[in-house]
Coordinates of C-alpha atoms and ligand atoms in Angstrom, one line a residue:
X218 CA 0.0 0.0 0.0
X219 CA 1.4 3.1 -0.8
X220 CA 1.0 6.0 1.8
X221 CA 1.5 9.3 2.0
X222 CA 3.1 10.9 5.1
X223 CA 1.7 14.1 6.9
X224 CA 3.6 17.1 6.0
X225 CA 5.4 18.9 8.0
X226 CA 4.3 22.2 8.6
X227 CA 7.8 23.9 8.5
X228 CA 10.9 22.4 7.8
X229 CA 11.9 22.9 11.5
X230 CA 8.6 22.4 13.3
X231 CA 7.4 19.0 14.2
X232 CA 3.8 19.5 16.2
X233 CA 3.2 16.8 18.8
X234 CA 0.0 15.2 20.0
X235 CA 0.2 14.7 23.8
X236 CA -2.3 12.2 24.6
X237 CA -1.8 11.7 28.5
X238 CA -0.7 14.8 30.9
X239 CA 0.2 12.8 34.1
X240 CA 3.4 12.1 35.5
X241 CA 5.3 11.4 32.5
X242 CA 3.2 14.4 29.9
X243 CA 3.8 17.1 32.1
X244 CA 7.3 16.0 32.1
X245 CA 8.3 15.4 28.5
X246 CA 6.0 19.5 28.3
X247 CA 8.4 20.5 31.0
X248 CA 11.8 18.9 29.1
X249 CA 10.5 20.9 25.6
X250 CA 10.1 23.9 27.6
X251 CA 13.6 23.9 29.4
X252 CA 16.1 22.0 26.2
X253 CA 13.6 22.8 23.3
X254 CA 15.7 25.4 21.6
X255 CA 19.2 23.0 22.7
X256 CA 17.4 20.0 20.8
X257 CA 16.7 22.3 18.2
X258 CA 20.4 23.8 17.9
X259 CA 21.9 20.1 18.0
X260 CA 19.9 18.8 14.8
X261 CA 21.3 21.9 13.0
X262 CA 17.6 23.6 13.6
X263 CA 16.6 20.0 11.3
X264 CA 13.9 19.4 14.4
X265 CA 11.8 22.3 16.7
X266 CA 9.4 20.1 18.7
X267 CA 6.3 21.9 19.8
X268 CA 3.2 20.7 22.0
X269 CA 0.1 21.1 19.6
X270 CA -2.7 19.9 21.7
X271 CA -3.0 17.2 25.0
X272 CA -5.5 14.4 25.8
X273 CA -6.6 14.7 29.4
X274 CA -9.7 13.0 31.3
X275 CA -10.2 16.1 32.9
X276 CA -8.9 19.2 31.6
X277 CA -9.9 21.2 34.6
X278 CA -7.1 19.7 36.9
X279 CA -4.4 21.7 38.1
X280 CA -0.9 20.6 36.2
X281 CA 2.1 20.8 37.8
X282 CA 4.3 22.5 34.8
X283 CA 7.3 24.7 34.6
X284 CA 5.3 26.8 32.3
X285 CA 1.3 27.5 32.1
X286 CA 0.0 25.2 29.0
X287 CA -2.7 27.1 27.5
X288 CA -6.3 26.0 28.4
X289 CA -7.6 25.8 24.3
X290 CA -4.7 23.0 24.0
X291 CA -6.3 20.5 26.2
X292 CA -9.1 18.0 24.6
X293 CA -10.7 14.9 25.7
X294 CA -11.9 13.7 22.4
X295 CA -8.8 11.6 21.2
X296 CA -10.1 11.1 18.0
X297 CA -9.9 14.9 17.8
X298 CA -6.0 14.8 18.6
X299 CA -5.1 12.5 16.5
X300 CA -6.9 13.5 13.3
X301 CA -5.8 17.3 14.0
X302 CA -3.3 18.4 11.3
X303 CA -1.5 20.9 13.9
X304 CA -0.3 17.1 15.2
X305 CA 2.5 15.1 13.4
X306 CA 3.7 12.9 16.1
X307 CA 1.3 11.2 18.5
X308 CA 3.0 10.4 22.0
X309 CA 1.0 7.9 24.2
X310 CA 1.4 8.2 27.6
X311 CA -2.4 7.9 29.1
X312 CA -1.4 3.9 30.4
X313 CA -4.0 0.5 29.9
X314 CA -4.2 -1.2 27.3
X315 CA -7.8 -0.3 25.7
X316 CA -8.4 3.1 24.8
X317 CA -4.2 3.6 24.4
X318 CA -4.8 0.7 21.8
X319 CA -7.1 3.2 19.9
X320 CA -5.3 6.4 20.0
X321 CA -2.1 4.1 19.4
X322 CA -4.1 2.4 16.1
X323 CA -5.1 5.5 14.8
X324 CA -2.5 7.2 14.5
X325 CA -0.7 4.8 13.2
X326 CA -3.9 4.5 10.4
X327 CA -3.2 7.8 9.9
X328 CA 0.2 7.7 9.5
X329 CA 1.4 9.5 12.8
X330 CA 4.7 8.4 14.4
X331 CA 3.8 7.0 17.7
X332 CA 6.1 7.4 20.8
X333 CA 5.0 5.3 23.9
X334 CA 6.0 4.5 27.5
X335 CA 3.5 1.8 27.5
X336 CA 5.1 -1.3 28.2
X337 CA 1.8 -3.0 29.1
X338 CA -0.1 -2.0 25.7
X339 CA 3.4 -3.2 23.3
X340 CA 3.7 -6.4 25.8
X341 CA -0.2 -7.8 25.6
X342 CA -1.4 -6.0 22.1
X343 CA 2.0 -5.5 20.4
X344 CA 1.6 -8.2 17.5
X345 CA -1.4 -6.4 16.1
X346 CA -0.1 -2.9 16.7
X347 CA 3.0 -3.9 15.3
X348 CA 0.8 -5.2 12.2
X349 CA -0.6 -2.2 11.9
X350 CA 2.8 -0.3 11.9
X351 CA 4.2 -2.8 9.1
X352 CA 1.0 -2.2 7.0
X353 CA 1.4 1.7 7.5
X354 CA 4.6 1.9 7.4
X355 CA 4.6 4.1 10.1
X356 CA 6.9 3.5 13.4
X357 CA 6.3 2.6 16.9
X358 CA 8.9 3.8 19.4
X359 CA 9.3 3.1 23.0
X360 CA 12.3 4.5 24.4
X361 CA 10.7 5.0 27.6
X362 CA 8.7 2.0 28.0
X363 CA 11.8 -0.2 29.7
X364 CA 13.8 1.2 32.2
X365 CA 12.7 4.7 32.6
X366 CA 15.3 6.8 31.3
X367 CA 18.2 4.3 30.3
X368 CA 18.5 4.0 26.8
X369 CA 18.1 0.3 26.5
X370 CA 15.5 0.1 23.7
X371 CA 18.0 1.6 21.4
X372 CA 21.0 -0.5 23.0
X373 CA 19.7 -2.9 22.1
X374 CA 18.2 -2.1 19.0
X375 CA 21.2 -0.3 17.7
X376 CA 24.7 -0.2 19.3
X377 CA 23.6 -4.6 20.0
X378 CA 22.7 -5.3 16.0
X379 CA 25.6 -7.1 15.3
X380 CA 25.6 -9.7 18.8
X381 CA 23.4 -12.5 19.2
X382 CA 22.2 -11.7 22.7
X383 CA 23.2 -14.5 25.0
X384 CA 21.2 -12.9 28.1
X385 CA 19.8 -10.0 29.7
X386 CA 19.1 -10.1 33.7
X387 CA 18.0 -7.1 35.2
X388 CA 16.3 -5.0 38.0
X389 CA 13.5 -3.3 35.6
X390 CA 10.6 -1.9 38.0
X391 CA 11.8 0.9 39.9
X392 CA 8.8 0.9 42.3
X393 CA 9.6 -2.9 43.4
X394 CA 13.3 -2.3 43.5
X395 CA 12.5 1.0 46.2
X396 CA 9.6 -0.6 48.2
X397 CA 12.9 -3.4 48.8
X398 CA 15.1 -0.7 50.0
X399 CA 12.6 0.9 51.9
X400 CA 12.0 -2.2 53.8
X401 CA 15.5 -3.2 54.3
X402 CA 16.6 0.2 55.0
X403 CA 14.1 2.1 56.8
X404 CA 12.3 -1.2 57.9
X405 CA 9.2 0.5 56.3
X406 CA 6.2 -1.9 55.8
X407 CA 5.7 -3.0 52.3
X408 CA 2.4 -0.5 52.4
X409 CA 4.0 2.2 53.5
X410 CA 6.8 2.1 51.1
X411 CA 4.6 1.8 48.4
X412 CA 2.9 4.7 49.3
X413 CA 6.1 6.8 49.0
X414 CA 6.8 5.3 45.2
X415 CA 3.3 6.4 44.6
X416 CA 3.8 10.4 45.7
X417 CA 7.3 10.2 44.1
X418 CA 5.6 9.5 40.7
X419 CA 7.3 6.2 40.2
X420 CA 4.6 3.6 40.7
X421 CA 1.7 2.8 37.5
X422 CA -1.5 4.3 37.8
X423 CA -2.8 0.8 38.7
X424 CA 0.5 -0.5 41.2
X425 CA -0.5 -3.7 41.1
X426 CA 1.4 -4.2 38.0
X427 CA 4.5 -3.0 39.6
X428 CA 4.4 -5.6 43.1
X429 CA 3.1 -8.7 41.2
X430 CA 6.1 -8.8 38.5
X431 CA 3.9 -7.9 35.6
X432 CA 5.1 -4.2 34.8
X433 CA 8.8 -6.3 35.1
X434 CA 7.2 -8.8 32.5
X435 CA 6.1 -6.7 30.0
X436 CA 9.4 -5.2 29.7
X437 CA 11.5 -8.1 29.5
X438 CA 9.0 -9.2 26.8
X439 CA 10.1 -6.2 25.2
X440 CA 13.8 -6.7 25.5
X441 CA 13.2 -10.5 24.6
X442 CA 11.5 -9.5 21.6
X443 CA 13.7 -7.2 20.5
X444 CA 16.8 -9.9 21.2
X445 CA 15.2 -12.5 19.5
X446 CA 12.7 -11.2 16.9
X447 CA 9.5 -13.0 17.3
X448 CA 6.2 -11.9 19.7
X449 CA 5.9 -13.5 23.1
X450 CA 3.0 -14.8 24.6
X451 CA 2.6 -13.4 27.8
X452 CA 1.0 -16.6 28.9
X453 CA 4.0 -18.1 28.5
X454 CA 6.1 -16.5 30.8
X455 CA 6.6 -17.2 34.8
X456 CA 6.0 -14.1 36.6
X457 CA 6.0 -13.5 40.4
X458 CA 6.0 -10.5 42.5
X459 CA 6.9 -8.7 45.9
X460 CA 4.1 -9.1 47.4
X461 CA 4.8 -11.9 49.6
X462 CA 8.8 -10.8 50.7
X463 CA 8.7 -10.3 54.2
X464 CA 11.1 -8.2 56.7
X465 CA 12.5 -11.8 57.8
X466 CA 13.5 -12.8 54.1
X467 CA 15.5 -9.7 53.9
X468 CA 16.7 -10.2 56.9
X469 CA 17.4 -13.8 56.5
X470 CA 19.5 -12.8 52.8
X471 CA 21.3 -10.4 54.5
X472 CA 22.7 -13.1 56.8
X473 CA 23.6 -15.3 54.1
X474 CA 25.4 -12.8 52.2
X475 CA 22.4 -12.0 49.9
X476 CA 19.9 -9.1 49.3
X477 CA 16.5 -9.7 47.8
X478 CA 15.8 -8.2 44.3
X479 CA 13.0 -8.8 41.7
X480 CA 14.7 -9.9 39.0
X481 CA 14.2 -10.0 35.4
X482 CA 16.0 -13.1 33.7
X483 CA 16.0 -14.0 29.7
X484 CA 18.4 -16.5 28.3
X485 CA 18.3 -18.2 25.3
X486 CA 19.6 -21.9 25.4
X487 CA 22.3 -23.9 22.8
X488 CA 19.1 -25.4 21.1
X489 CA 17.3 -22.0 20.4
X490 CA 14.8 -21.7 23.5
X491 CA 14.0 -18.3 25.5
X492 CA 14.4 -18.6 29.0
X493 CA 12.2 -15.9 30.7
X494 CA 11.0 -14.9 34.0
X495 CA 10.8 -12.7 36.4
X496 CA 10.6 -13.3 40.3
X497 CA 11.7 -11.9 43.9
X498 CA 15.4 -13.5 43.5
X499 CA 18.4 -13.8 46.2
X500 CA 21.1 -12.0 44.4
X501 CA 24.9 -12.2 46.0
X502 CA 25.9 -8.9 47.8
X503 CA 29.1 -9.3 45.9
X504 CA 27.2 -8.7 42.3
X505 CA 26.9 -5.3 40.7
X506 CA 23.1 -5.8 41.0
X507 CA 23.0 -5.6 44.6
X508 CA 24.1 -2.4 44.6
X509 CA 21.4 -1.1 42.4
X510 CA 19.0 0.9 44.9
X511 CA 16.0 3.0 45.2
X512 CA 14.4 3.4 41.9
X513 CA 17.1 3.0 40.0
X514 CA 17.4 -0.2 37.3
X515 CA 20.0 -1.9 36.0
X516 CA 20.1 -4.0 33.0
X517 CA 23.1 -6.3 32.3
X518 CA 23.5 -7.6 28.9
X519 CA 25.8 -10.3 27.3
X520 CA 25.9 -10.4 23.5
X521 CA 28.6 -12.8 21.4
X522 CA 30.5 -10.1 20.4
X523 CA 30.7 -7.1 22.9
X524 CA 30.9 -9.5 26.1
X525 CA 28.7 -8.2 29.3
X526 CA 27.6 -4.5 29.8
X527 CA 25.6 -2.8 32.3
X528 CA 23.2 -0.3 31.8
X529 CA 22.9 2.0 35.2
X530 CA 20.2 4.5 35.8
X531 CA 16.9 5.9 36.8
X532 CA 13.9 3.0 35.8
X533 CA 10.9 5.1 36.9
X534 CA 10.0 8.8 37.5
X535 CA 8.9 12.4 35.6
X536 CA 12.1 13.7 33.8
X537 CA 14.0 10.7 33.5
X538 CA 11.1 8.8 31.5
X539 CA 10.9 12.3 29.8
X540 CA 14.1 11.8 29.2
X541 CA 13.5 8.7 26.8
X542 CA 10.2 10.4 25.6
X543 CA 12.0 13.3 23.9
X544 CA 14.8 10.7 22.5
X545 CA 12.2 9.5 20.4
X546 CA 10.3 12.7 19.6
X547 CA 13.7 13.6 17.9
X548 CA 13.9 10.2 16.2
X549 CA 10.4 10.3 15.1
X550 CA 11.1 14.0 13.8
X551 CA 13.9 12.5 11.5
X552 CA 12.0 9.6 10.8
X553 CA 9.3 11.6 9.2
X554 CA 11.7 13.7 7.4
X555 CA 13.4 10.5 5.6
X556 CA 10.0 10.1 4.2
X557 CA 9.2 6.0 3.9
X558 CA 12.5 5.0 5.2
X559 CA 11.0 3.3 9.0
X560 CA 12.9 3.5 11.5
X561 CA 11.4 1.9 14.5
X562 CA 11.5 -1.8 15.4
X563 CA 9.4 -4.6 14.2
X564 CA 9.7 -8.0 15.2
X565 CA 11.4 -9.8 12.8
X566 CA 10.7 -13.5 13.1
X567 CA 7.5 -16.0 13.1
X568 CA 9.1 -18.8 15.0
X569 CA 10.9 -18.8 18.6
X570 CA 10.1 -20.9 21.7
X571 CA 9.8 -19.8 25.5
X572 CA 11.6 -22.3 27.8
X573 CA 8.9 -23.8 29.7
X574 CA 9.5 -22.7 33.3
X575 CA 9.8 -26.1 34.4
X576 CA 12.6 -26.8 32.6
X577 CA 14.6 -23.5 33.9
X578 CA 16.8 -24.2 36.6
X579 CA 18.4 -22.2 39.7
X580 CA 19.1 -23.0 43.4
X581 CA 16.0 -21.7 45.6
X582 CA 14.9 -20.4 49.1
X583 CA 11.3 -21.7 50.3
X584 CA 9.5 -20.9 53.2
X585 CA 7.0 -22.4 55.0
X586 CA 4.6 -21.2 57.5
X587 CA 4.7 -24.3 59.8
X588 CA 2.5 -25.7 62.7
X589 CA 6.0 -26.3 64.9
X590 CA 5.6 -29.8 66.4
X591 CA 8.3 -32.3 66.7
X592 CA 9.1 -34.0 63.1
X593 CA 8.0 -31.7 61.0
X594 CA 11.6 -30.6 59.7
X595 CA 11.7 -34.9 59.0
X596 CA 8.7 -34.8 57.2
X597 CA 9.6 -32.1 54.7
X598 CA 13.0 -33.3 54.5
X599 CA 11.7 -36.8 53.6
X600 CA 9.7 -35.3 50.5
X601 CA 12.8 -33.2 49.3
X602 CA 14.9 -36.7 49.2
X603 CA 12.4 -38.8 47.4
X604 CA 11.8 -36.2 44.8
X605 CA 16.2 -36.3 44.9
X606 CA 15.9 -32.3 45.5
X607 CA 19.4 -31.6 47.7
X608 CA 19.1 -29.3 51.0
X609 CA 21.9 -26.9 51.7
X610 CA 20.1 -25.5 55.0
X611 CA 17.7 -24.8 57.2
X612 CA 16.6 -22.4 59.4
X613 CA 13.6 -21.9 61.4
X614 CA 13.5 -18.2 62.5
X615 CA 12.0 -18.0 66.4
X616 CA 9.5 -15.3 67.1
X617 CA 11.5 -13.2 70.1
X618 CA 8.4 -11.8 71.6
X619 CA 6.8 -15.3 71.4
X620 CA 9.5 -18.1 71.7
X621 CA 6.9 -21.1 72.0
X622 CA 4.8 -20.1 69.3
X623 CA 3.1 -22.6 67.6
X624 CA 2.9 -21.2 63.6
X625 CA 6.9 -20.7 62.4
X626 CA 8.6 -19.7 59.0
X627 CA 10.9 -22.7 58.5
X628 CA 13.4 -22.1 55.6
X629 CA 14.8 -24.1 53.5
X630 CA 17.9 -23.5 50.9
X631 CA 17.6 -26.2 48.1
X632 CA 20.5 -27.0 45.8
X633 CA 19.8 -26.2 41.7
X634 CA 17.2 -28.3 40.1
X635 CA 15.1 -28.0 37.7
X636 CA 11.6 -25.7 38.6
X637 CA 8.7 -28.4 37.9
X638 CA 10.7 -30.9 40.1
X639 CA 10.3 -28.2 42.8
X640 CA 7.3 -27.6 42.2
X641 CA 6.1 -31.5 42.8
X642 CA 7.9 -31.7 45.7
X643 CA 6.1 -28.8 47.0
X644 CA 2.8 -30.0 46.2
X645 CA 3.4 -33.0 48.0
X646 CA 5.0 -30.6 50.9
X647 CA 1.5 -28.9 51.0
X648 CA -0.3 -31.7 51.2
X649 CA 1.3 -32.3 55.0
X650 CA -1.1 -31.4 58.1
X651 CA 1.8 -29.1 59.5
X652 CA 1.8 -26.6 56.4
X653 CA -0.2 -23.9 57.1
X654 CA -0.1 -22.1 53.8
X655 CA 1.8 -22.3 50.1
X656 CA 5.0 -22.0 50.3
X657 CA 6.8 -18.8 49.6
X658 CA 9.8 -20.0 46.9
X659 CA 12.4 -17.4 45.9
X660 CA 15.0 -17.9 43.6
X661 CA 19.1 -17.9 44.3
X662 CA 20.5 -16.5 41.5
X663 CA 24.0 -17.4 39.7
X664 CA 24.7 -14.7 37.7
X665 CA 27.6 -14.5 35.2
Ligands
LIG883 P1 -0.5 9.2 35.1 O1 0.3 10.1 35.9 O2 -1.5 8.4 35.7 O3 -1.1 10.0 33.9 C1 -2.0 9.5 33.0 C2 -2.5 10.7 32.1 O4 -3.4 10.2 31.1 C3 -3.4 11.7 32.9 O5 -3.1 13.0 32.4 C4 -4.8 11.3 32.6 O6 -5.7 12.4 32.5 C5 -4.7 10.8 31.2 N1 -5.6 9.7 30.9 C6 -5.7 8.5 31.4 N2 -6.7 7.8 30.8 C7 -7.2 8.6 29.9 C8 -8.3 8.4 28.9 N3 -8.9 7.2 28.8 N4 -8.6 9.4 28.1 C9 -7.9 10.6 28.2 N5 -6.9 10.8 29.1 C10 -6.6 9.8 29.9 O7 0.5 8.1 34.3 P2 2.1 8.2 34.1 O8 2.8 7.8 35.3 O9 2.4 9.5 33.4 O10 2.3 7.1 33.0 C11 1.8 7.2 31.7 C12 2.4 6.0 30.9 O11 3.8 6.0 30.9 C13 2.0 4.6 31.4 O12 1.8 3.8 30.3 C14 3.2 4.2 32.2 O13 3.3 2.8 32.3 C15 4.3 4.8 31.4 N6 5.5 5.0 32.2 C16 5.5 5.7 33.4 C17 6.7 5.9 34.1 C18 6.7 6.6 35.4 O14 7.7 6.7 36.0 N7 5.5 7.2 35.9 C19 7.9 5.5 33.6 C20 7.9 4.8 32.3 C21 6.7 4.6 31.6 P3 -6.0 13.3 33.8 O15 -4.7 14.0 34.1 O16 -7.1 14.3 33.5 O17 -6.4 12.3 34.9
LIG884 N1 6.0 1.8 37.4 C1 7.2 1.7 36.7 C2 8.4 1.3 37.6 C3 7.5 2.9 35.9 O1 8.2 1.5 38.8 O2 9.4 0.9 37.1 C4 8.6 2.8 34.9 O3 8.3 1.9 33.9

């Protein structure tokens, strides 16, 4: 199909289509107000960036902007952004997956650049918009949708093109990674910690997506996908979150040598398969990604040819996702000027397989919420040795205020095997009068 894209007004003025004035909008309003005329002066006055209009639910909120942002700019017809010819570029940054799938599809239809910080919308609708994008020939980009304002996307995507990507592993959810320092630190409770990522700005609209792995998930899918070419099935993937790590796990990893991280693992194997997961992990203090704290991320990543890097920085928050935002508003800007030439990412292969989780293997750390009556260390020990699952310790924390309580965590560290043999075991484990709930399984990461 042959298209047509919009004109641009001037040959330095690109007009931009902000649907979404949260967190992140105001931001990326606030970075074109402070570097716009710098931008402009580094492309050789090739790109001037200017807000045309902005998607809001309710434009009668007060913003929190450098700047005052003209009322007449504001809409909340989206249809009316996107078809508006003051708008070149169409930045997504209103979050979910429905009505950004809209706005997303029609521009695209229309053949609008789209930038987007929506990890959730390219993770879980990403084969069709990326459909859409081939069909149009118009790009996606999504700078800011891993990692917040490390350029990772293009990493990988660019500086990465020539390395077959052996692995990434990573700390990608700022709001996870600072509840765990909070905890640790401060000896915060898991609520109130959260509550601070939420005022910083850090935490999704929704945080639910941030504590149970998913907002993790969706951008390792990315990364995977952009490793390894073809679309991921979100089903496919084992995800789990934050929400049950207690003060005594930290504690307990602390003692050991460890600190407790969610961690982001993808792999691909010698006969082609995708390892990928992402789960509360013990990580050695003596690796770099124990130092990674707060909200910052850190993606490490080993290709063939360049060896193992790490990629440091700020995963979550207003300016540094802006940051990323206005890396691509200057990318899409050229894009549209090379006329037909696209220049954002499509996946590039139909086949590729996901590791079933199973079949992945590390050493792990389960507890048990125990009814503490002589044996019961026996009985689990027992089930662990018929299933040939090797214990390398135990521990069974006592309650100071309450020595004789009857309900304990009971720990166990189990050597590597594989993750289904676990997982029978710990059915069986379950099964047992004493166990007073499902076990909580972490796992203890070897990394590089
Ligand atoms: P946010 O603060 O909740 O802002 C969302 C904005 O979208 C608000 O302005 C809201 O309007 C508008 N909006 C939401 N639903 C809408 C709808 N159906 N129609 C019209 N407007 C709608 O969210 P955010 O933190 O900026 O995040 C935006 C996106 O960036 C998400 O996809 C998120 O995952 C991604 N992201 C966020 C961060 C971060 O650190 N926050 C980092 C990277 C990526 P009102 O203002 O009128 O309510
Ligand atoms: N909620 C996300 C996080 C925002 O905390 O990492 C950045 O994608």
């Amino acid at each position: 199909m042959a298209l047509t894209f919009p004109a641009v007004t001037t040959r330095s003025s690109l007009g931009i289509g902000l649907a979404g004035f949260g967190t992140v909008g105001s931001g990326v309003w606030n970075a074109l107000e402070r570097n716009g005329d710098l931008i402009t002066g580094r492309t050789g006055g090739d790109v001037c960036l200017h807000v045309s209009r902005i998607l809001v639910r309710d434009p009668a909120k007060a913003r929190a902007t450098t700047s005052e942002v003209p009322g007449e700019m504001f809409t909340t017809d989206w249809k009316a952004l996107v078809a508006d010819p003051k708008v070149d570029v169409v930045v997504e940054l209103i979050g979910g997956t429905t009505d950004a799938f809209d706005i997303v599809a029609a521009a695209l239809r229309a053949g609008k650049p789209v930038v987007t910080g929506n990890k959730a919308l390219l993770a879980e609708r990403g084969v069709e918009l990326f459909q859409i994008s081939r069909e149009t020939d118009t790009p996606i980009h999504f700078e800011a949708a891993v990692a917040g304002g490390i350029p990772i996307i293009r990493t990988v995507q660019d500086s990465f093109i020539g390395n077959r990507i052996h692995s990434f592993s990573g700390i990608i959810n700022g709001t996870s990674n600072y509840i765990l320092g909070r905890m640790t630190d401060a000896g915060l409770s898991f609520e109130d910690a959260l509550g601070e990522a939420q005022s910083l700005g850090y935490a999704e609209a929704d945080p639910t997506l941030d504590v149970n792995g998913w907002d993790a998930a969706h951008k390792a899918i990315l990364l995977a996908t952009l490793a390894y070419g073809f679309a991921i099935d979100p089903s496919l993937i084992h995800v789990s979150g934050i929400e049950q790590v207690k003060p005594a796990d930290i504690q307990f990893a602390k003692r050991l040598g460890y600190v407790v991280k969610l961690l982001a693992v993808i792999r691909e194997h010698e006969d082609g398969t995708v390892e990928l997961r992402v789960q509360p992990s013990f990580v050695a203090n003596t690796n770099i990604l124990a130092s990674v704290h707060g909200v910052f991320n850190a993606v490490a990543v080993n290709g063939d040819t360049a060896g193992e890097s790490l990629f440091y920085g700020r995963g979550a928050g207003q300016d540094p996702t802006a940051s990323s935002v206005v890396a691509d508003l200057v990318e899409a800007a050229r894009s549209l000027r090379r006329s037909g030439s696209h220049r954002g990412f499509l996946p590039y292969s139909d086949s590729g397989r996901i590791l079933p989780v199973g079949e992945t293997s590390t050493a792990y750390y389960v507890r048990f919420d125990v009814t503490d009556r002589p044996g019961v260390i026996a009985e689990i020990a027992k089930i662990l040795a018929d299933h040939r699952i090797g214990i390398s310790g135990t521990h069974s924390p006592v309650n100071p205020s309450d020595p004789d309580a009857d309900f304990v965590d009971m720990v166990f560290l189990l050597h590597t095997c594989p993750f289904g043999k676990l997982q029978a075991a710990l059915e069986e484990v379950s099964a047992l009068d004493c166990i007073n709930s499902e076990p909580v399984v972490f796992r203890i990461e070897s990394l590089g």
